[in-house]
Every structure is written in structure tokens, then in C-alpha cells.
Short mmCIF file of C-alpha atoms in Angstrom, two decimals:
data_model
loop_
_atom_site.label_atom_id
_atom_site.label_comp_id
_atom_site.label_asym_id
_atom_site.label_seq_id
_atom_site.Cartn_x
_atom_site.Cartn_y
_atom_site.Cartn_z
CA UNK A 1 102.90 91.92 137.69
CA UNK A 2 100.53 89.95 140.69
CA UNK A 3 100.24 92.21 143.59
CA UNK A 4 100.46 89.02 146.08
CA UNK A 5 103.53 87.27 144.81
CA UNK A 6 105.20 91.38 144.50
CA UNK A 7 108.24 90.49 146.37
CA UNK A 8 109.46 87.33 145.15
CA UNK A 9 108.61 87.95 141.60
CA UNK A 10 110.43 91.55 142.13
CA UNK A 11 113.41 89.54 142.93
CA UNK A 12 113.32 87.90 139.99
CA UNK A 13 113.53 90.43 137.67
CA UNK A 14 116.24 92.00 140.04
CA UNK A 15 119.37 90.86 137.50
CA UNK A 16 118.30 93.81 135.62
CA UNK A 17 119.58 96.45 138.31
CA UNK A 18 115.71 97.72 138.74
CA UNK A 19 113.32 97.49 141.64
CA UNK A 20 112.21 98.89 144.29
CA UNK A 21 113.61 99.78 148.06
CA UNK A 22 112.45 97.28 151.00
CA UNK A 23 110.66 100.26 152.36
CA UNK A 24 108.52 100.62 148.64
CA UNK A 25 108.13 96.92 148.64
CA UNK A 26 106.02 96.98 152.38
CA UNK A 27 104.21 99.21 152.00
CA UNK A 28 103.43 98.45 147.95
CA UNK A 29 102.14 94.56 149.33
CA UNK A 30 100.24 96.11 152.03
CA UNK A 31 98.23 99.31 150.32
CA UNK A 32 97.90 97.08 146.63
CA UNK A 33 95.89 94.23 148.37
CA UNK A 34 93.69 97.44 150.19
CA UNK A 35 93.45 99.23 146.53
CA UNK A 36 91.72 95.72 145.47
CA UNK A 37 89.98 95.50 148.18
CA UNK A 38 88.45 99.25 147.97
CA UNK A 39 87.96 99.02 143.93
CA UNK A 40 86.75 95.22 144.36
CA UNK A 41 88.75 94.57 141.44
CA UNK A 42 89.20 90.53 140.89
CA UNK A 43 92.47 91.11 140.62
CA UNK A 44 95.80 93.90 141.55
CA UNK A 45 98.50 93.79 139.32
CA UNK A 46 101.69 95.94 139.86
CA UNK A 47 102.41 97.07 136.75
CA UNK A 48 105.49 99.07 137.69
CA UNK A 49 107.12 102.59 137.83
CA UNK A 50 107.46 105.88 135.15
CA UNK A 51 110.63 107.71 136.59
CA UNK A 52 110.00 111.86 136.64
CA UNK A 53 112.64 114.27 136.82
CA UNK A 54 110.86 115.18 139.99
CA UNK A 55 109.12 112.28 140.79
CA UNK A 56 108.36 109.03 140.18
CA UNK A 57 104.88 107.44 139.37
CA UNK A 58 103.15 104.21 140.90
CA UNK A 59 101.33 102.08 138.22
CA UNK A 60 98.44 99.44 139.27
CA UNK A 61 96.25 98.24 137.48
CA UNK A 62 92.66 96.29 138.04
CA UNK A 63 91.40 93.16 136.28
CA UNK A 64 87.37 92.08 136.46
CA UNK A 65 86.54 88.48 135.76
CA UNK A 66 86.88 88.99 132.06
CA UNK A 67 91.03 89.10 131.06
CA UNK A 68 90.80 90.87 128.15
CA UNK A 69 87.97 93.47 128.97
CA UNK A 70 89.88 97.20 129.25
CA UNK A 71 91.86 98.05 132.79
CA UNK A 72 91.49 100.40 135.94
CA UNK A 73 94.77 101.80 135.63
CA UNK A 74 95.39 103.84 137.99
CA UNK A 75 98.90 105.75 139.62
CA UNK A 76 100.57 107.09 143.15
CA UNK A 77 103.70 109.13 143.77
CA UNK A 78 103.69 107.53 147.41
CA UNK A 79 102.51 104.00 147.19
CA UNK A 80 99.90 105.29 149.43
CA UNK A 81 97.63 107.06 148.27
CA UNK A 82 96.00 105.89 144.77
CA UNK A 83 94.04 108.36 142.05
CA UNK A 84 92.44 106.65 138.57
CA UNK A 85 92.72 107.31 135.55
CA UNK A 86 90.60 107.71 133.00
CA UNK A 87 90.48 105.54 129.34
CA UNK A 88 92.80 106.47 126.88
CA UNK A 89 90.86 108.00 123.83
CA UNK A 90 92.44 108.50 120.09
CA UNK A 91 92.40 112.21 120.05
CA UNK A 92 94.87 112.18 123.72
CA UNK A 93 96.84 109.05 122.03
CA UNK A 94 97.98 111.51 119.12
CA UNK A 95 98.79 113.77 121.31
CA UNK A 96 100.73 112.53 123.55
CA UNK A 97 102.74 110.78 121.09
CA UNK A 98 104.19 114.53 119.58
CA UNK A 99 105.61 115.17 123.29
CA UNK A 100 109.14 114.22 124.11
CA UNK A 101 111.82 114.16 126.39
CA UNK A 102 111.64 113.19 130.76
CA UNK A 103 107.68 113.34 132.73
CA UNK A 104 108.47 115.85 134.82
CA UNK A 105 106.63 113.69 138.05
CA UNK A 106 103.82 115.77 138.42
CA UNK A 107 100.26 114.87 136.93
CA UNK A 108 98.99 118.78 136.67
CA UNK A 109 101.90 120.48 134.77
CA UNK A 110 101.22 121.60 130.92
CA UNK A 111 102.96 120.81 128.27
CA UNK A 112 102.83 124.25 125.84
CA UNK A 113 101.22 123.95 121.96
CA UNK A 114 104.17 125.12 121.35
CA UNK A 115 105.74 121.33 122.54
CA UNK A 116 102.69 119.72 119.69
CA UNK A 117 101.77 119.99 116.35
CA UNK A 118 101.05 123.51 114.81
CA UNK A 119 97.55 121.50 113.72
CA UNK A 120 96.60 120.55 116.47
CA UNK A 121 97.59 123.74 118.32
CA UNK A 122 95.12 125.43 115.60
CA UNK A 123 92.23 123.67 115.95
CA UNK A 124 92.31 123.60 118.99
CA UNK A 125 91.52 127.94 118.89
CA UNK A 126 89.23 126.61 117.05
CA UNK A 127 87.49 125.17 119.00
CA UNK A 128 88.04 127.26 122.03
CA UNK A 129 90.09 125.03 123.75
CA UNK A 130 93.76 125.50 125.35
CA UNK A 131 96.71 123.90 123.54
CA UNK A 132 98.09 122.46 126.23
CA UNK A 133 98.14 118.83 127.29
CA UNK A 134 98.23 117.44 131.24
CA UNK A 135 101.48 115.48 131.98
CA UNK A 136 98.04 113.26 133.57
CA UNK A 137 97.46 112.61 130.51
CA UNK A 138 100.69 111.96 128.36
CA UNK A 139 100.57 109.43 131.87
CA UNK A 140 97.64 107.39 130.63
CA UNK A 141 98.50 107.82 126.63
CA UNK A 142 102.25 106.05 127.75
CA UNK A 143 101.26 103.78 129.84
CA UNK A 144 98.35 101.62 127.20
CA UNK A 145 101.04 102.21 124.25
CA UNK A 146 103.40 100.35 126.65
CA UNK A 147 100.75 97.42 126.86
CA UNK A 148 99.99 97.13 123.94
CA UNK A 149 103.48 96.77 122.21
CA UNK A 150 105.17 94.60 125.10
CA UNK A 151 103.05 93.59 127.35
CA UNK A 152 103.08 89.85 126.86
CA UNK A 153 102.19 86.47 128.41
CA UNK A 154 103.02 82.75 127.88
CA UNK A 155 100.55 80.97 125.75
CA UNK A 156 98.71 78.91 126.89
CA UNK A 157 98.38 80.84 130.37
CA UNK A 158 95.02 82.18 129.50
CA UNK A 159 91.59 81.15 127.12
CA UNK A 160 89.03 81.91 125.15
CA UNK A 161 85.46 81.05 125.65
CA UNK A 162 83.25 80.32 122.28
CA UNK A 163 81.14 83.91 124.30
CA UNK A 164 84.49 85.60 123.46
CA UNK A 165 85.69 86.72 127.14
CA UNK A 166 89.02 85.89 127.57
CA UNK A 167 90.07 83.89 131.49
CA UNK A 168 92.98 82.43 133.19
CA UNK A 169 94.04 78.98 132.64
CA UNK A 170 93.52 76.68 135.39
CA UNK A 171 95.55 74.27 133.69
CA UNK A 172 98.30 76.10 133.17
CA UNK A 173 101.19 74.45 134.41
CA UNK A 174 103.77 76.68 132.42
CA UNK A 175 105.80 75.91 129.77
CA UNK A 176 108.43 73.48 129.76
CA UNK A 177 112.43 75.06 129.72
CA UNK A 178 113.15 74.38 125.91
CA UNK A 179 109.58 75.98 124.98
CA UNK A 180 110.20 79.04 127.24
CA UNK A 181 113.05 80.19 125.73
CA UNK A 182 111.38 80.46 122.79
CA UNK A 183 110.02 84.05 121.40
CA UNK A 184 106.80 82.25 119.67
CA UNK A 185 106.03 81.38 123.16
CA UNK A 186 104.92 84.66 124.00
CA UNK A 187 101.51 86.28 123.64
CA UNK A 188 101.02 90.38 123.27
CA UNK A 189 98.30 90.44 126.03
CA UNK A 190 96.10 93.11 123.01
CA UNK A 191 93.65 92.98 120.41
CA UNK A 192 95.75 90.81 117.56
CA UNK A 193 96.42 92.31 114.57
CA UNK A 194 99.03 89.39 112.80
CA UNK A 195 96.85 87.39 113.62
CA UNK A 196 93.46 88.46 111.30
CA UNK A 197 96.20 88.64 108.66
CA UNK A 198 97.19 84.53 108.41
CA UNK A 199 95.62 82.70 105.84
CA UNK A 200 92.76 79.72 107.07
CA UNK A 201 96.14 76.99 106.68
CA UNK A 202 98.12 79.24 108.79
CA UNK A 203 95.22 78.65 111.35
CA UNK A 204 94.26 75.40 110.97
CA UNK A 205 96.86 74.40 113.24
CA UNK A 206 96.33 76.51 115.82
CA UNK A 207 94.05 75.88 118.74
CA UNK A 208 91.30 79.02 118.68
CA UNK A 209 91.15 78.92 122.37
CA UNK A 210 94.58 79.67 123.46
CA UNK A 211 96.43 80.82 120.14
CA UNK A 212 93.95 84.54 120.17
CA UNK A 213 96.77 86.53 120.18
CA UNK A 214 99.85 87.68 118.18
CA UNK A 215 103.23 86.20 119.31
CA UNK A 216 106.33 88.07 119.58
CA UNK A 217 107.81 85.99 116.96
CA UNK A 218 106.76 88.70 114.38
CA UNK A 219 107.68 91.89 116.15
CA UNK A 220 109.35 94.56 114.27
CA UNK A 221 112.39 95.34 114.23
CA UNK A 222 113.48 92.01 114.46
CA UNK A 223 115.82 91.53 117.60
CA UNK A 224 113.48 93.34 119.92
CA UNK A 225 113.55 91.43 122.64
CA UNK A 226 116.46 90.17 124.54
CA UNK A 227 116.28 86.06 126.12
CA UNK A 228 117.55 84.99 128.93
CA UNK A 229 117.79 82.22 131.26
CA UNK A 230 118.56 83.94 135.16
CA UNK A 231 119.05 82.24 139.17
CA UNK A 232 121.13 79.51 137.80
CA UNK A 233 118.41 78.65 134.29
CA UNK A 234 115.51 77.91 136.89
CA UNK A 235 114.10 81.56 135.42
CA UNK A 236 113.82 82.74 131.88
CA UNK A 237 113.50 86.95 131.00
CA UNK A 238 112.82 88.88 128.35
CA UNK A 239 113.69 92.34 128.28
CA UNK A 240 112.31 94.69 125.58
CA UNK A 241 114.58 96.85 123.82
CA UNK A 242 112.21 98.93 122.39
CA UNK A 243 110.74 100.15 125.19
CA UNK A 244 113.42 100.05 128.08
CA UNK A 245 112.45 98.79 131.63
CA UNK A 246 110.10 95.99 129.99
CA UNK A 247 110.96 93.09 132.35
CA UNK A 248 108.94 90.01 131.68
CA UNK A 249 110.23 87.18 133.87
CA UNK A 250 109.22 83.01 133.90
CA UNK A 251 109.55 80.06 135.85
CA UNK A 252 109.58 77.18 133.64
CA UNK A 253 106.30 74.15 134.35
CA UNK A 254 105.15 76.21 137.09
CA UNK A 255 102.31 79.21 137.16
CA UNK A 256 104.63 82.28 138.09
CA UNK A 257 105.06 84.90 135.59
CA UNK A 258 104.55 88.47 135.13
CA UNK A 259 105.92 91.21 134.15
CA UNK A 260 107.13 94.99 135.41
CA UNK A 261 108.29 98.49 134.39
CA UNK A 262 110.61 100.43 135.71
CA UNK A 263 112.07 103.47 133.22
CA UNK A 264 111.34 106.90 131.72
CA UNK A 265 108.67 106.55 129.77
CA UNK A 266 110.72 107.05 126.39
CA UNK A 267 110.28 104.70 123.69
CA UNK A 268 113.48 103.55 122.11
CA UNK A 269 113.77 105.52 118.60
CA UNK A 270 117.11 104.57 117.85
CA UNK A 271 116.96 100.84 118.24
CA UNK A 272 116.69 100.27 113.72
CA UNK A 273 119.79 101.93 113.91
CA UNK A 274 121.47 99.46 116.86
CA UNK A 275 120.00 95.67 115.44
#
């Protein structure tokens, strides 16, 4: 969610019992603006918070002119001092997926080789590397995994130019209340997968400038999203049951929307058995 509208946005997603203390909101509001100035980001989003056993990671994302370009991610342990995270690699993501349990809240904490795949450990020994994964690497991979799985935007909020870059749609005035209650009105803000498998006949009714992403209606498993009206029916709130703690909000007929994550960074692997 936008750093500039953070206090109001947090109020709109507070129905799920998540949020920040007034002190943390005040500190974040100031430090995110300084972050935008120091790193010269065009926009800064407050991504959320991953709660560890001994501390919490507060995450921010910096965006450039092309909204589809890789984002710069930063974390803080106190909402004041920020550290830039390295881009995630395939190897990092694969190794992090094998880890289970809570985060510790210490970026330098090392997960020993007993907690990773035996084949990976053997390969690392052969390469002369220690078979350990630092928690900072797990943090990077988890943020990327959550963003790819449940980072969403309303239909029409962004447009794709003929050159392939993605920008905010200045003509977007929000979804109608009827449309806002449909999962098909929301897109995953990541590289599309299902869209590439559609036939030419299915693509005929799509607008290539706005319908260039995958919608939520075909997410697997079915039922992994809840759609609710809150604040007297004036706010549409989507919550992910796959990544518990991810909340998206949109105020129909306005440009107000965003998502935030407050959780432990653990995927709900039991979801298929709960539906």
C-alpha cells in the first residue's frame, strides 16, 4: 500500500485484527518518505510485516517508472533503519522453500544443513560452500513467493503500453460495487501464466492494454480467497486463505486500493483439506 496514504489504508484493513500501533504508524510514515527521497524511488509501498520469534521484519518496496520491472525491496527491524535486500535467485528460492517453521527475527540466523535437502547439502559440500541458509535469504525468497502468489491489483488500475512497459492508469476511477465483489475483477500483479494458455477466441474479448495479467477467478485451490464488504459496505476486502495475513482493500468508485501482509511468512499447506 502507498506510503503516503498509510494511516488511512491501515484503518481500512484493520477489520481482520491486524495493524500497527500508533507509534509504529507515525515512525513508518516519516521513514518511508525519507526512504523514497534517499533511494530516489518514484513510489514507495509498505509491503507489510513478517513476525518472527524474537523480532519482526518490516518490509517496503521501491518502484520506478515501469511498475512491472523488478522492485527494490528493503527491510527494517525498527521501522527507522532500512537495509536493501538482494534480488532473489532460483537457487535461493528453491532452498528457502524447503524450510519450515517460524522466522527467528534475526537476519544473520543460519539454518543448518540438517534442515535442507540431503542432495543439496551434498552438492554444496562439493562446491566448497557451507550448507547453511541465512534467514535474510529466506526472507527475500518468502517475500517474492507471497508477491507472486497473492500480490493483486484491481482490473484497469494499470495499463500496458505497446512497448511493453506498465504504468498507472490515470483514467482509473475505481471499480463499481458490483464489479468489485467479483474475483474476476482482480489480477495477480506478476508475470501471467494462465493468460498464455488461453485460445485466440478467448483472447478476442480481452483488452490487451488492461487485460494482460491473470485474474483471481481461476486460482488453485478454488476458494482460496474470501470477499467481504466492510465499513458499512463501503470497502471491499479480499483475504487470502493460502497466505494467511494477506489483506487487499478497495474503495469502489475511487482510486483507493492496496494490499498488506501481516503474518508469520508460512504458507497454509492445509488449505486443500480445509475447503
